[in-house]
Coordinates of N, CA, C and O and ligand atoms in Angstrom, one line a residue:
M120 N -7.9 5.0 -39.6 CA -7.0 5.0 -38.5 C -7.4 6.0 -37.4 O -8.0 7.0 -37.6
Q121 N -7.2 5.5 -36.2 CA -7.8 6.2 -35.0 C -6.8 6.4 -33.9 O -5.9 5.4 -33.7
L122 N -6.8 7.4 -33.2 CA -5.8 7.7 -32.0 C -6.7 7.4 -30.8 O -7.7 8.1 -30.6
I123 N -6.1 6.5 -30.0 CA -6.9 6.1 -28.7 C -6.0 6.8 -27.6 O -4.8 6.7 -27.6
H124 N -6.7 7.8 -26.9 CA -6.1 8.5 -25.7 C -6.8 7.7 -24.6 O -7.9 7.8 -24.3
A125 N -5.8 7.2 -23.8 CA -6.3 6.4 -22.6 C -5.6 7.1 -21.4 O -4.4 7.1 -21.2
I126 N -6.5 7.8 -20.4 CA -6.0 8.4 -19.3 C -6.3 7.4 -18.1 O -7.5 7.2 -17.8
I127 N -5.2 6.9 -17.5 CA -5.4 5.8 -16.7 C -4.5 6.0 -15.3 O -3.6 6.9 -15.4
R128 N -4.7 5.2 -14.3 CA -3.9 5.2 -13.1 C -2.5 4.9 -13.4 O -2.2 3.9 -14.2
S129 N -1.5 5.7 -12.9 CA -0.1 5.4 -13.3 C 0.2 4.0 -12.7 O 1.0 3.3 -13.4
S130 N -0.3 3.5 -11.7 CA -0.2 2.2 -11.2 C -0.5 1.1 -12.2 O -0.1 -0.1 -11.9
K131 N -1.3 1.4 -13.1 CA -1.9 0.4 -14.1 C -1.1 0.4 -15.5 O -1.4 -0.3 -16.3
V132 N -0.1 1.2 -15.6 CA 0.6 1.5 -16.9 C 1.2 0.1 -17.3 O 1.1 -0.4 -18.4
E133 N 2.0 -0.5 -16.4 CA 2.6 -1.8 -16.7 C 1.7 -2.9 -17.1 O 1.9 -3.6 -18.1
D134 N 0.6 -3.0 -16.4 CA -0.5 -4.0 -16.7 C -1.1 -3.7 -18.1 O -1.4 -4.6 -18.9
V135 N -1.3 -2.5 -18.3 CA -1.9 -2.1 -19.6 C -0.9 -2.3 -20.9 O -1.3 -2.9 -21.9
K136 N 0.4 -2.0 -20.6 CA 1.4 -2.2 -21.6 C 1.5 -3.8 -21.9 O 1.4 -4.2 -23.1
H137 N 1.3 -4.6 -20.9 CA 1.4 -6.0 -21.0 C 0.2 -6.5 -21.8 O 0.3 -7.3 -22.6
A138 N -0.9 -6.0 -21.5 CA -2.2 -6.4 -22.2 C -2.0 -6.1 -23.6 O -2.5 -6.8 -24.5
L139 N -1.6 -4.8 -24.0 CA -1.5 -4.4 -25.3 C -0.4 -5.3 -26.0 O -0.6 -5.8 -27.3
E140 N 0.7 -5.5 -25.4 CA 1.6 -6.5 -26.0 C 0.8 -7.9 -26.4 O 1.3 -8.4 -27.4
G141 N 0.1 -8.3 -25.4 CA -0.6 -9.6 -25.7 C -1.5 -9.6 -27.0 O -1.8 -10.7 -27.5
I142 N -1.9 -8.4 -27.4 CA -2.7 -8.5 -28.6 C -1.9 -7.8 -29.7 O -2.4 -7.4 -30.7
G143 N -0.5 -7.9 -29.7 CA 0.3 -7.4 -30.7 C 0.5 -5.9 -30.9 O 1.1 -5.5 -31.9
K144 N 0.2 -5.2 -29.8 CA 0.4 -3.7 -30.0 C 1.6 -3.2 -29.0 O 1.5 -3.4 -27.8
V145 N 2.7 -2.9 -29.8 CA 3.9 -2.5 -29.1 C 4.1 -1.0 -29.1 O 4.5 -0.4 -28.1
S146 N 3.9 -0.4 -30.3 CA 4.2 1.0 -30.4 C 3.1 1.8 -29.7 O 1.9 1.6 -29.9
L147 N 3.7 2.8 -28.8 CA 2.7 3.6 -28.1 C 3.6 4.8 -27.5 O 4.7 4.8 -27.5
T148 N 2.9 5.8 -27.0 CA 3.4 7.0 -26.4 C 2.8 7.0 -25.0 O 1.5 7.0 -24.8
I149 N 3.6 7.3 -23.9 CA 3.1 7.5 -22.6 C 3.6 8.7 -21.9 O 4.8 9.2 -22.1
T150 N 2.6 9.5 -21.4 CA 3.0 10.8 -20.8 C 2.4 10.9 -19.4 O 1.4 10.4 -19.1
D151 N 3.2 11.6 -18.5 CA 2.7 11.9 -17.2 C 1.7 13.1 -17.4 O 2.1 14.2 -18.0
V152 N 0.4 12.9 -16.8 CA -0.4 14.3 -17.0 C -1.1 14.3 -15.6 O -1.0 13.6 -14.7
K153 N -1.8 15.5 -15.6 CA -2.6 15.9 -14.3 C -4.0 16.1 -14.8 O -4.1 16.8 -15.8
G154 N -5.0 15.8 -14.1 CA -6.3 16.1 -14.5 C -7.3 15.9 -13.5 O -7.0 15.5 -12.3
R155 N -8.6 16.0 -13.8 CA -9.7 15.7 -12.8 C -10.9 15.2 -13.6 O -11.1 15.6 -14.8
G156 N -11.7 14.5 -13.0 CA -13.0 13.9 -13.5 C -14.2 14.5 -12.7 O -14.0 15.6 -12.2
Q157 N -15.3 13.7 -12.8 CA -16.6 14.4 -12.2 C -16.5 14.6 -10.7 O -17.3 15.3 -10.2
Q158 N -15.6 13.9 -10.0 CA -15.5 14.2 -8.5 C -14.8 15.6 -8.2 O -14.5 15.9 -7.0
K159 N -14.2 16.1 -9.3 CA -13.4 17.5 -9.1 C -12.3 17.3 -8.0 O -12.1 18.1 -7.3
G160 N -11.5 16.2 -8.4 CA -10.3 16.0 -7.4 C -10.7 15.1 -6.3 O -11.7 14.4 -6.3
I161 N -9.7 15.0 -5.3 CA -9.9 14.1 -4.3 C -9.6 14.9 -2.9 O -8.7 15.7 -2.9
K162 N -10.5 14.5 -1.9 CA -10.3 15.1 -0.5 C -9.0 14.3 0.1 O -8.9 13.2 0.1
Q163 N -8.1 15.2 0.7 CA -7.0 14.5 1.4 C -6.9 15.1 2.7 O -7.3 16.2 3.0
Q164 N -6.2 14.4 3.7 CA -5.9 14.8 5.0 C -4.4 15.1 5.1 O -3.7 14.3 4.7
W165 N -4.1 16.2 5.7 CA -2.7 16.4 6.2 C -2.7 17.0 7.5 O -3.2 18.1 7.7
R166 N -1.9 16.5 8.5 CA -1.8 17.1 9.8 C -3.2 17.4 10.3 O -3.4 18.5 10.8
G167 N -4.2 16.5 10.2 CA -5.4 16.8 10.8 C -6.4 17.6 10.0 O -7.6 17.7 10.2
S168 N -5.9 18.4 9.0 CA -6.8 19.2 8.2 C -7.0 18.7 6.8 O -6.2 18.0 6.2
E169 N -8.3 18.9 6.4 CA -8.6 18.5 5.0 C -8.4 19.6 3.9 O -8.8 20.6 4.2
Y170 N -7.9 18.9 2.8 CA -7.9 19.8 1.6 C -8.2 19.0 0.4 O -8.2 17.8 0.4
V171 N -8.5 19.7 -0.7 CA -8.9 19.0 -1.9 C -7.6 19.1 -2.8 O -7.0 20.2 -3.2
L172 N -7.3 17.8 -3.3 CA -6.2 17.8 -4.5 C -6.9 18.0 -5.7 O -7.8 17.0 -6.1
D173 N -6.7 19.1 -6.3 CA -7.6 19.5 -7.4 C -7.2 18.8 -8.8 O -8.1 18.3 -9.4
L174 N -5.9 18.6 -9.0 CA -5.5 17.9 -10.1 C -4.8 16.6 -9.8 O -3.7 16.8 -9.0
I175 N -5.1 15.5 -10.2 CA -4.6 14.3 -9.8 C -3.7 13.7 -10.9 O -4.0 13.8 -12.0
P176 N -2.6 13.3 -10.4 CA -1.5 12.7 -11.5 C -2.1 11.4 -12.0 O -2.6 10.5 -11.3
K177 N -2.0 11.3 -13.3 CA -2.5 10.2 -14.1 C -1.3 9.8 -15.2 O -0.4 10.7 -15.4
S178 N -1.6 8.8 -15.9 CA -0.7 8.5 -17.0 C -1.6 8.6 -18.3 O -2.6 7.9 -18.2
K179 N -1.1 9.0 -19.4 CA -1.9 9.2 -20.7 C -1.0 8.1 -21.7 O 0.0 8.3 -21.9
I180 N -1.8 7.2 -22.2 CA -1.2 6.3 -23.2 C -2.0 6.7 -24.6 O -3.1 6.8 -24.7
E181 N -1.1 7.0 -25.5 CA -1.7 7.3 -26.8 C -1.2 6.2 -27.8 O 0.1 5.8 -27.8
I182 N -2.2 5.7 -28.5 CA -1.8 4.5 -29.3 C -2.7 4.7 -30.7 O -3.9 5.0 -30.6
V183 N -2.0 4.7 -31.8 CA -2.7 4.9 -33.2 C -2.9 3.4 -33.7 O -1.9 2.7 -33.8
V184 N -4.1 3.1 -34.1 CA -4.4 1.8 -34.6 C -5.3 1.9 -35.9 O -6.1 2.9 -36.1
P185 N -5.3 0.8 -36.7 CA -6.3 0.8 -37.8 C -7.6 0.7 -37.3 O -7.9 0.2 -36.1
D186 N -8.6 1.3 -38.0 CA -10.0 1.4 -37.6 C -10.5 0.0 -37.1 O -11.2 -0.1 -36.0
G187 N -10.1 -1.2 -37.6 CA -10.6 -2.5 -37.2 C -10.0 -3.0 -35.8 O -10.6 -3.8 -35.3
D188 N -9.0 -2.3 -35.4 CA -8.3 -2.7 -34.1 C -8.9 -1.9 -32.9 O -8.5 -2.2 -31.7
V189 N -9.7 -0.9 -33.2 CA -10.1 0.0 -32.1 C -10.7 -0.8 -30.9 O -10.4 -0.7 -29.7
D190 N -11.8 -1.7 -31.3 CA -12.5 -2.3 -30.2 C -11.7 -3.3 -29.3 O -11.7 -3.2 -28.1
P191 N -10.8 -4.1 -29.9 CA -10.0 -5.1 -29.1 C -9.0 -4.2 -28.3 O -8.7 -4.5 -27.1
V192 N -8.5 -3.1 -28.8 CA -7.4 -2.3 -27.9 C -8.2 -1.6 -26.8 O -7.8 -1.6 -25.7
V193 N -9.5 -1.0 -27.1 CA -10.1 -0.4 -26.0 C -10.5 -1.4 -25.0 O -10.4 -1.1 -23.7
D194 N -10.9 -2.7 -25.3 CA -11.3 -3.7 -24.4 C -10.1 -4.2 -23.6 O -10.2 -4.3 -22.4
A195 N -9.0 -4.2 -24.1 CA -7.8 -4.6 -23.5 C -7.3 -3.6 -22.5 O -6.9 -4.0 -21.3
I196 N -7.4 -2.3 -22.8 CA -7.1 -1.3 -22.0 C -7.9 -1.2 -20.8 O -7.6 -1.2 -19.6
C197 N -9.3 -1.2 -21.0 CA -10.4 -1.2 -20.0 C -10.1 -2.4 -18.9 O -10.1 -2.1 -17.7
E198 N -9.9 -3.6 -19.5 CA -9.8 -4.7 -18.6 C -8.5 -4.6 -17.8 O -8.5 -4.9 -16.5
A199 N -7.4 -4.2 -18.3 CA -6.2 -4.2 -17.6 C -6.1 -2.9 -16.6 O -5.4 -3.0 -15.6
A200 N -6.9 -1.8 -17.0 CA -6.7 -0.6 -16.1 C -7.8 -0.6 -15.0 O -7.8 0.3 -14.1
R201 N -8.8 -1.4 -15.0 CA -10.0 -1.2 -14.1 C -9.7 -1.8 -12.8 O -9.2 -2.8 -12.6
T202 N -10.1 -1.0 -11.7 CA -10.1 -1.4 -10.3 C -11.6 -1.5 -9.9 O -11.8 -2.1 -8.8
G203 N -12.3 -0.8 -10.6 CA -13.8 -0.6 -10.0 C -14.0 0.6 -9.1 O -15.2 0.8 -8.9
Q204 N -13.0 1.3 -8.8 CA -13.0 2.5 -8.0 C -13.2 3.8 -8.8 O -12.7 3.6 -10.0
V205 N -13.6 4.8 -8.3 CA -13.7 6.1 -9.0 C -12.2 6.4 -9.4 O -11.3 6.1 -8.7
G206 N -12.0 7.2 -10.6 CA -10.8 7.5 -11.0 C -9.9 6.5 -11.8 O -8.8 6.6 -12.0
D207 N -10.7 5.4 -12.3 CA -10.0 4.4 -13.0 C -9.7 5.0 -14.4 O -8.7 4.4 -15.0
G208 N -10.2 6.1 -14.8 CA -9.8 6.7 -16.1 C -10.8 6.9 -17.2 O -11.9 6.5 -16.9
K209 N -10.2 7.2 -18.4 CA -11.2 7.5 -19.4 C -10.4 7.3 -20.7 O -9.2 7.5 -20.8
I210 N -11.2 6.9 -21.7 CA -10.6 6.7 -23.0 C -11.3 7.6 -24.1 O -12.7 7.5 -24.1
F211 N -10.6 8.3 -24.9 CA -11.1 9.1 -26.0 C -10.6 8.6 -27.3 O -9.4 8.2 -27.3
V212 N -11.4 8.3 -28.3 CA -11.0 7.8 -29.7 C -11.3 8.9 -30.7 O -12.3 9.4 -30.7
V213 N -10.0 9.4 -31.3 CA -10.2 10.4 -32.3 C -9.7 10.0 -33.7 O -8.7 9.2 -33.7
P214 N -10.2 10.4 -34.8 CA -9.8 10.1 -36.1 C -8.4 10.7 -36.4 O -8.0 11.8 -36.0
V215 N -7.6 9.9 -37.2 CA -6.2 10.3 -37.5 C -6.2 10.4 -39.0 O -6.7 9.5 -39.8
T216 N -6.0 11.6 -39.6 CA -6.0 11.8 -41.0 C -4.7 11.4 -41.7 O -4.8 11.0 -43.0
R217 N -3.5 11.3 -41.2 CA -2.3 11.0 -41.8 C -1.3 10.5 -40.9 O -1.2 11.1 -39.8
T218 N -0.6 9.5 -41.3 CA 0.5 8.9 -40.6 C 1.7 8.8 -41.4 O 1.6 8.1 -42.5
I219 N 2.9 9.1 -41.1 CA 4.0 9.0 -42.0 C 5.2 8.3 -41.1 O 5.5 8.9 -40.1
R220 N 5.8 7.3 -41.5 CA 7.0 6.8 -41.0 C 8.2 7.6 -41.5 O 8.4 7.5 -42.8
V221 N 8.9 8.3 -40.7 CA 9.9 9.3 -41.0 C 11.0 8.6 -41.8 O 11.4 9.2 -42.9
R222 N 11.5 7.4 -41.3 CA 12.6 6.8 -41.9 C 12.4 6.3 -43.4 O 13.3 6.5 -44.2
T223 N 11.2 5.9 -43.7 CA 11.0 5.3 -45.1 C 10.0 6.2 -46.0 O 9.9 6.0 -47.2
G224 N 9.2 7.2 -45.3 CA 8.1 7.9 -46.1 C 7.0 7.2 -46.3 O 6.0 7.8 -46.8
E225 N 6.9 5.9 -45.7 CA 5.5 5.1 -45.8 C 4.5 6.0 -45.3 O 4.7 6.6 -44.2
E226 N 3.3 5.8 -45.8 CA 2.1 6.4 -45.2 C 1.0 5.3 -45.1 O 0.9 4.3 -45.6
G227 N 0.0 5.8 -44.3 CA -1.2 4.9 -44.0 C -1.1 3.8 -43.1 O -0.2 3.8 -42.3
D228 N -1.9 2.8 -43.2 CA -1.8 1.8 -42.0 C -0.6 1.1 -42.0 O 0.0 0.6 -40.9
G229 N 0.2 1.0 -43.1 CA 1.4 0.4 -43.2 C 2.5 1.3 -42.4 O 3.6 0.6 -42.1
A230 N 2.2 2.4 -42.0 CA 3.2 3.3 -41.4 C 2.9 3.3 -39.8 O 3.8 3.8 -39.1
I231 N 1.9 2.6 -39.4 CA 1.6 2.5 -38.0 C 2.6 1.9 -37.1 O 3.0 2.2 -36.2
Ligands
LIG21 N1 -14.3 14.9 -19.9 C1 -12.9 14.8 -19.8 N2 -12.1 15.5 -20.6 C2 -10.8 15.5 -20.4 N3 -10.1 14.7 -19.5 C3 -10.9 14.0 -18.7 C4 -12.4 14.0 -18.8 N4 -12.8 13.2 -17.9 C5 -11.7 12.5 -17.4 N5 -10.6 13.1 -17.8 C6 -9.3 12.8 -17.4 O1 -9.3 11.4 -16.9 C7 -8.8 11.3 -15.7 C8 -9.6 10.3 -14.9 O2 -10.9 10.6 -14.9 P1 -12.0 9.8 -14.0 O3 -11.7 8.3 -14.0 O4 -11.9 10.3 -12.5 O5 -13.3 10.0 -14.8 P2 -14.8 10.3 -14.1 O6 -15.7 10.7 -15.1 O7 -14.7 11.1 -12.9 O8 -15.1 8.7 -13.8 P3 -15.2 8.1 -12.3 O9 -16.5 8.5 -11.7 O10 -15.1 6.6 -12.5 O11 -14.0 8.6 -11.5 C9 -9.0 12.7 -15.0 O12 -8.2 12.9 -14.0 C10 -8.7 13.6 -16.2 O13 -7.4 13.7 -16.4
LIG22 MG1 -13.4 10.5 -11.2

């Protein structure tokens, strides 16, 4: 069982949700986040002067999937979130040791 953290453009959230639904993945968590990548923010202009927006608003999608579903889910997110420009986002995959469905007490892949 793996937790996929995908930090993506907020404008791509609907496309990514749709792509995930298309491969049967409905359950997920979405959070508004701020962060920066290798460009250390972005330069912006305001009333003629330039300043750096250090932390850029993004959306984070968290989705827990069985090990065998990681590759198709990552592929679907990448395809739906990509514009080809810097700032398209990043995906981290981390192991999950335990999942429990609160209503039933089920555990493991059946509880995802
Ligand atoms: N190493 C990292 N650790 C934690 N969060 C990160 C990391 N890299 C990127 N992020 C998060 O992902 C968001 C998007 O990153 P971004 O797509 O700009 O990555 P990048 O490495 O700069 O790639 P690119 O050159 O395509 O812009 C950042 O705003 C930040 O929230
Ligand atoms: Mg970047």
